mmCIF file of C-alpha atoms in Angstrom:
data_model
loop_
_atom_site.group_PDB
_atom_site.id
_atom_site.type_symbol
_atom_site.label_atom_id
_atom_site.label_comp_id
_atom_site.label_asym_id
_atom_site.label_seq_id
_atom_site.Cartn_x
_atom_site.Cartn_y
_atom_site.Cartn_z
ATOM 1 C CA MET I 1 105.463 142.619 -213.010
ATOM 2 C CA PHE I 2 103.564 142.328 -209.733
ATOM 3 C CA ILE I 3 103.876 139.692 -207.006
ATOM 4 C CA LEU I 4 100.448 138.781 -205.643
ATOM 5 C CA THR I 5 99.679 138.647 -201.937
ATOM 6 C CA ASP I 6 96.839 137.016 -200.019
ATOM 7 C CA SER I 7 94.502 139.635 -201.465
ATOM 8 C CA ILE I 8 92.621 138.392 -204.515
ATOM 9 C CA GLN I 9 92.832 141.838 -206.139
ATOM 10 C CA PHE I 10 94.899 142.233 -209.313
ATOM 11 C CA PRO I 11 96.767 145.277 -210.608
ATOM 12 C CA SER I 12 95.475 147.069 -213.680
ATOM 13 C CA VAL I 13 96.058 145.049 -216.844
ATOM 14 C CA THR I 14 97.725 148.112 -218.351
ATOM 15 C CA TYR I 15 100.834 147.069 -216.395
ATOM 16 C CA ALA I 16 101.165 143.803 -218.337
ATOM 17 C CA ASP I 17 104.349 143.454 -220.376
ATOM 18 C CA SER I 18 104.542 142.959 -224.144
ATOM 19 C CA ASP I 19 103.837 139.217 -223.738
ATOM 20 C CA GLY I 20 100.795 139.940 -221.594
ATOM 21 C CA LEU I 21 102.434 138.845 -218.323
ATOM 22 C CA LEU I 22 100.919 140.862 -215.483
ATOM 23 C CA ALA I 23 101.617 139.141 -212.170
ATOM 24 C CA ILE I 24 103.040 136.065 -210.466
ATOM 25 C CA GLY I 25 102.119 134.082 -207.382
ATOM 26 C CA GLY I 26 98.854 133.846 -205.538
ATOM 27 C CA ASP I 27 96.709 130.733 -205.724
ATOM 28 C CA LEU I 28 94.020 129.079 -207.822
ATOM 29 C CA SER I 29 91.121 129.560 -205.434
ATOM 30 C CA VAL I 30 87.701 129.973 -206.991
ATOM 31 C CA ASP I 31 87.431 133.543 -205.718
ATOM 32 C CA ARG I 32 90.785 134.541 -207.228
ATOM 33 C CA LEU I 33 90.041 132.842 -210.546
ATOM 34 C CA LEU I 34 86.692 134.599 -210.821
ATOM 35 C CA GLU I 35 88.318 137.922 -209.980
ATOM 36 C CA ALA I 36 90.906 137.261 -212.679
ATOM 37 C CA TYR I 37 88.444 136.355 -215.425
ATOM 38 C CA HIS I 38 86.171 139.262 -214.613
ATOM 39 C CA ASN I 39 89.156 141.523 -215.233
ATOM 40 C CA GLY I 40 90.441 139.907 -218.417
ATOM 41 C CA ILE I 41 93.209 137.909 -216.725
ATOM 42 C CA PHE I 42 93.951 134.167 -216.812
ATOM 43 C CA PRO I 43 96.618 131.809 -215.363
ATOM 44 C CA TRP I 44 99.084 130.123 -217.703
ATOM 45 C CA TYR I 45 102.217 128.390 -216.473
ATOM 46 C CA ASN I 46 104.081 125.089 -216.538
ATOM 47 C CA GLU I 47 104.513 122.432 -213.869
ATOM 48 C CA GLY I 48 107.146 123.528 -211.351
ATOM 49 C CA GLN I 49 106.688 127.252 -212.029
ATOM 50 C CA VAL I 50 104.984 129.791 -209.816
ATOM 51 C CA ILE I 51 101.553 130.784 -211.100
ATOM 52 C CA LEU I 52 101.796 133.297 -213.948
ATOM 53 C CA TRP I 53 98.875 135.589 -214.759
ATOM 54 C CA PHE I 54 98.362 137.003 -218.251
ATOM 55 C CA SER I 55 96.278 139.629 -220.010
ATOM 56 C CA PRO I 56 97.525 139.810 -223.621
ATOM 57 C CA ASP I 57 96.993 142.696 -226.007
ATOM 58 C CA PRO I 58 95.570 142.161 -228.595
ATOM 59 C CA ARG I 59 93.013 139.588 -227.484
ATOM 60 C CA MET I 60 91.696 136.750 -229.657
ATOM 61 C CA VAL I 61 87.888 136.630 -229.538
ATOM 62 C CA LEU I 62 84.932 135.262 -231.432
ATOM 63 C CA LEU I 63 81.657 137.075 -231.846
ATOM 64 C CA PRO I 64 79.071 134.262 -232.047
ATOM 65 C CA SER I 65 77.432 135.895 -235.061
ATOM 66 C CA GLU I 66 80.764 135.693 -236.933
ATOM 67 C CA LEU I 67 81.247 131.949 -236.499
ATOM 68 C CA LYS I 68 82.503 130.372 -239.723
ATOM 69 C CA VAL I 69 81.223 126.890 -240.529
ATOM 70 C CA SER I 70 82.855 125.308 -243.561
ATOM 71 C CA LYS I 71 80.892 123.318 -246.107
ATOM 72 C CA SER I 72 82.495 120.087 -244.899
ATOM 73 C CA MET I 73 81.590 120.850 -241.283
ATOM 74 C CA ARG I 74 77.993 121.660 -242.262
ATOM 75 C CA GLN I 75 77.797 118.252 -243.908
ATOM 76 C CA LEU I 76 79.064 116.544 -240.742
ATOM 77 C CA ILE I 77 76.502 118.401 -238.660
ATOM 78 C CA ARG I 78 73.662 117.468 -241.017
ATOM 79 C CA LYS I 79 74.743 113.830 -240.759
ATOM 80 C CA ASN I 80 74.922 114.043 -236.944
ATOM 81 C CA GLN I 81 78.448 112.675 -237.249
ATOM 82 C CA PHE I 82 79.025 113.058 -233.496
ATOM 83 C CA GLU I 83 76.943 113.269 -230.352
ATOM 84 C CA VAL I 84 77.597 116.378 -228.239
ATOM 85 C CA THR I 85 76.847 116.764 -224.536
ATOM 86 C CA PHE I 86 77.503 119.488 -221.987
ATOM 87 C CA ASN I 87 78.870 119.009 -218.463
ATOM 88 C CA THR I 88 78.535 115.240 -218.431
ATOM 89 C CA ASP I 89 82.236 114.406 -217.950
ATOM 90 C CA PHE I 90 84.276 117.498 -217.070
ATOM 91 C CA GLN I 91 86.975 115.349 -215.458
ATOM 92 C CA SER I 92 87.691 113.370 -218.622
ATOM 93 C CA VAL I 93 87.638 116.448 -220.849
ATOM 94 C CA ILE I 94 90.174 118.418 -218.814
ATOM 95 C CA GLN I 95 92.350 115.337 -218.400
ATOM 96 C CA HIS I 96 92.386 114.690 -222.162
ATOM 97 C CA CYS I 97 93.176 118.367 -222.770
ATOM 98 C CA ALA I 98 96.151 118.003 -220.444
ATOM 99 C CA GLU I 99 97.419 114.776 -222.006
ATOM 100 C CA ILE I 100 96.929 115.441 -225.721
ATOM 101 C CA LYS I 101 100.179 115.941 -227.629
ATOM 102 C CA ARG I 102 100.479 119.361 -229.248
ATOM 103 C CA PRO I 103 103.012 120.526 -231.855
ATOM 104 C CA GLU I 104 105.965 122.500 -230.473
ATOM 105 C CA GLN I 105 104.794 122.042 -226.883
ATOM 106 C CA GLU I 106 106.638 120.126 -224.212
ATOM 107 C CA GLY I 107 104.507 118.922 -221.338
ATOM 108 C CA THR I 108 101.290 120.732 -220.405
ATOM 109 C CA TRP I 109 100.213 123.920 -218.695
ATOM 110 C CA ILE I 110 97.108 122.126 -217.412
ATOM 111 C CA THR I 111 98.832 120.962 -214.242
ATOM 112 C CA THR I 112 97.243 118.826 -211.557
ATOM 113 C CA ASP I 113 96.553 121.967 -209.515
ATOM 114 C CA MET I 114 94.928 123.596 -212.548
ATOM 115 C CA GLN I 115 92.735 120.553 -213.125
ATOM 116 C CA ASN I 116 91.598 120.520 -209.497
ATOM 117 C CA ALA I 117 90.898 124.255 -209.553
ATOM 118 C CA TYR I 118 88.738 124.146 -212.678
ATOM 119 C CA LYS I 119 86.883 121.064 -211.462
ATOM 120 C CA LYS I 120 85.860 123.137 -208.437
ATOM 121 C CA MET I 121 84.812 125.918 -210.789
ATOM 122 C CA ASN I 122 82.704 123.398 -212.704
ATOM 123 C CA GLN I 123 81.075 122.062 -209.556
ATOM 124 C CA LEU I 124 80.040 125.608 -208.655
ATOM 125 C CA GLY I 125 78.694 126.336 -212.126
ATOM 126 C CA HIS I 126 81.473 128.695 -213.223
ATOM 127 C CA ALA I 127 83.115 126.353 -215.759
ATOM 128 C CA ILE I 128 81.548 124.103 -218.368
ATOM 129 C CA SER I 129 82.714 121.248 -220.532
ATOM 130 C CA VAL I 130 81.669 120.062 -223.958
ATOM 131 C CA GLU I 131 81.958 116.352 -224.741
ATOM 132 C CA VAL I 132 82.050 114.972 -228.279
ATOM 133 C CA TRP I 133 81.209 111.275 -228.621
ATOM 134 C CA GLN I 134 81.486 108.759 -231.428
ATOM 135 C CA ASP I 135 80.002 105.296 -230.850
ATOM 136 C CA SER I 136 79.870 106.082 -227.108
ATOM 137 C CA VAL I 137 83.600 106.902 -227.028
ATOM 138 C CA LEU I 138 84.829 110.357 -226.006
ATOM 139 C CA VAL I 139 86.747 111.594 -229.061
ATOM 140 C CA GLY I 140 86.869 115.345 -228.495
ATOM 141 C CA GLY I 141 85.874 118.184 -226.258
ATOM 142 C CA LEU I 142 86.684 121.507 -224.659
ATOM 143 C CA TYR I 143 86.166 123.436 -221.461
ATOM 144 C CA GLY I 144 86.141 127.018 -220.276
ATOM 145 C CA VAL I 145 84.868 129.579 -217.803
ATOM 146 C CA TRP I 146 81.349 130.928 -218.176
ATOM 147 C CA LEU I 147 80.844 134.479 -216.917
ATOM 148 C CA ALA I 148 77.073 134.285 -217.029
ATOM 149 C CA ASP I 149 76.556 137.771 -215.609
ATOM 150 C CA LYS I 150 78.770 139.261 -218.325
ATOM 151 C CA LYS I 151 77.402 137.079 -221.164
ATOM 152 C CA VAL I 152 80.998 136.038 -221.925
ATOM 153 C CA PHE I 153 82.511 132.564 -222.274
ATOM 154 C CA CYS I 154 86.271 132.179 -221.811
ATOM 155 C CA GLY I 155 87.590 129.156 -223.684
ATOM 156 C CA GLU I 156 90.496 127.372 -222.032
ATOM 157 C CA SER I 157 91.485 124.283 -223.998
ATOM 158 C CA MET I 158 90.206 121.699 -226.457
ATOM 159 C CA PHE I 159 91.270 118.273 -227.657
ATOM 160 C CA SER I 160 90.466 115.994 -230.564
ATOM 161 C CA LYS I 161 91.212 112.303 -231.039
ATOM 162 C CA VAL I 162 89.570 112.040 -234.437
ATOM 163 C CA SER I 163 89.447 114.540 -237.278
ATOM 164 C CA ASN I 164 87.065 117.498 -236.786
ATOM 165 C CA ALA I 165 85.794 116.382 -233.365
ATOM 166 C CA SER I 166 86.891 119.509 -231.495
ATOM 167 C CA LYS I 167 85.625 121.811 -234.260
ATOM 168 C CA TYR I 168 82.289 120.011 -234.211
ATOM 169 C CA GLY I 169 82.018 120.481 -230.446
ATOM 170 C CA PHE I 170 83.062 124.125 -230.655
ATOM 171 C CA ILE I 171 80.435 124.912 -233.281
ATOM 172 C CA LYS I 172 77.740 123.237 -231.179
ATOM 173 C CA LEU I 173 78.945 125.186 -228.136
ATOM 174 C CA VAL I 174 78.802 128.536 -229.937
ATOM 175 C CA ARG I 175 75.229 127.880 -231.045
ATOM 176 C CA TRP I 176 74.279 126.790 -227.524
ATOM 177 C CA LEU I 177 75.869 129.920 -226.044
ATOM 178 C CA GLN I 178 73.982 132.084 -228.537
ATOM 179 C CA GLU I 179 70.749 130.691 -227.151
ATOM 180 C CA LYS I 180 71.971 131.741 -223.681
ATOM 181 C CA GLY I 181 72.555 135.291 -224.866
ATOM 182 C CA VAL I 182 76.371 135.156 -224.829
ATOM 183 C CA THR I 183 77.824 138.101 -226.749
ATOM 184 C CA LEU I 184 81.529 137.198 -226.813
ATOM 185 C CA ILE I 185 83.766 134.129 -226.659
ATOM 186 C CA ASP I 186 87.266 134.800 -225.340
ATOM 187 C CA CYS I 187 89.860 132.698 -227.177
ATOM 188 C CA GLN I 188 92.800 134.397 -225.388
ATOM 189 C CA VAL I 189 95.584 134.177 -227.992
ATOM 190 C CA HIS I 190 95.772 133.670 -231.758
ATOM 191 C CA THR I 191 95.796 130.205 -233.295
ATOM 192 C CA ASP I 192 95.149 129.309 -236.921
ATOM 193 C CA HIS I 193 92.577 126.760 -235.739
ATOM 194 C CA LEU I 194 90.465 129.436 -234.033
ATOM 195 C CA ALA I 195 90.963 131.916 -236.851
ATOM 196 C CA SER I 196 89.528 129.364 -239.280
ATOM 197 C CA LEU I 197 86.359 129.371 -237.178
ATOM 198 C CA GLY I 198 85.972 133.143 -237.348
ATOM 199 C CA ALA I 199 87.910 134.317 -234.311
ATOM 200 C CA LYS I 200 89.867 137.556 -234.622
ATOM 201 C CA GLU I 201 92.163 139.782 -232.599
ATOM 202 C CA ILE I 202 90.838 142.969 -231.029
ATOM 203 C CA PRO I 203 92.520 145.534 -228.734
ATOM 204 C CA ARG I 204 92.517 144.507 -225.075
ATOM 205 C CA ALA I 205 90.681 147.724 -224.166
ATOM 206 C CA GLU I 206 87.840 146.754 -226.483
ATOM 207 C CA PHE I 207 87.721 143.273 -224.982
ATOM 208 C CA LEU I 208 87.532 144.703 -221.460
ATOM 209 C CA ASN I 209 84.449 146.700 -222.428
ATOM 210 C CA TYR I 210 82.576 143.400 -222.715
ATOM 211 C CA LEU I 211 83.470 142.648 -219.091
ATOM 212 C CA LYS I 212 82.242 145.938 -217.664
#
């Protein structure tokens, strides 16, 4: 494990341990975050901890062409069950992602410092949010980092206050990203929720090829 200095450079991800932990310390400046994401690295830590930087192997990803849309979700989309917007309320989305209760998780890794850092990323066009509305109420959403030059979107977190809201927003996002020419969506680590939408694990080395 490496301890970061004032330099924004990271060690090779091949030094990450079996859990994907590569380095500790540093800060959440925009420059460091961009350097991290361009090299397949992301921060993930709890309140009160030093910043932990990860690059897991294998990596959970979604190829936009492999998106799975269930029959029930197709019906919801045909009915325009929800309204979906992009980048209209990043603050509320990231705050809801931080506050939503998740099974087997105590507290949140989306700390106040993390929220402030990604809001800066959003203001500079490096992070985007998806808002899902029902009767003018925000009921779901997600946010992530958009590496426009690499045609890669790195999903960070999502939340849902009503059934299927986050899935609905994710499907709309994938289709929107396809129109932008995005070739890969980074989902970081395996979850059954993402797997149901077509995401799969690939070797980290293969994932890094998309970032070159």
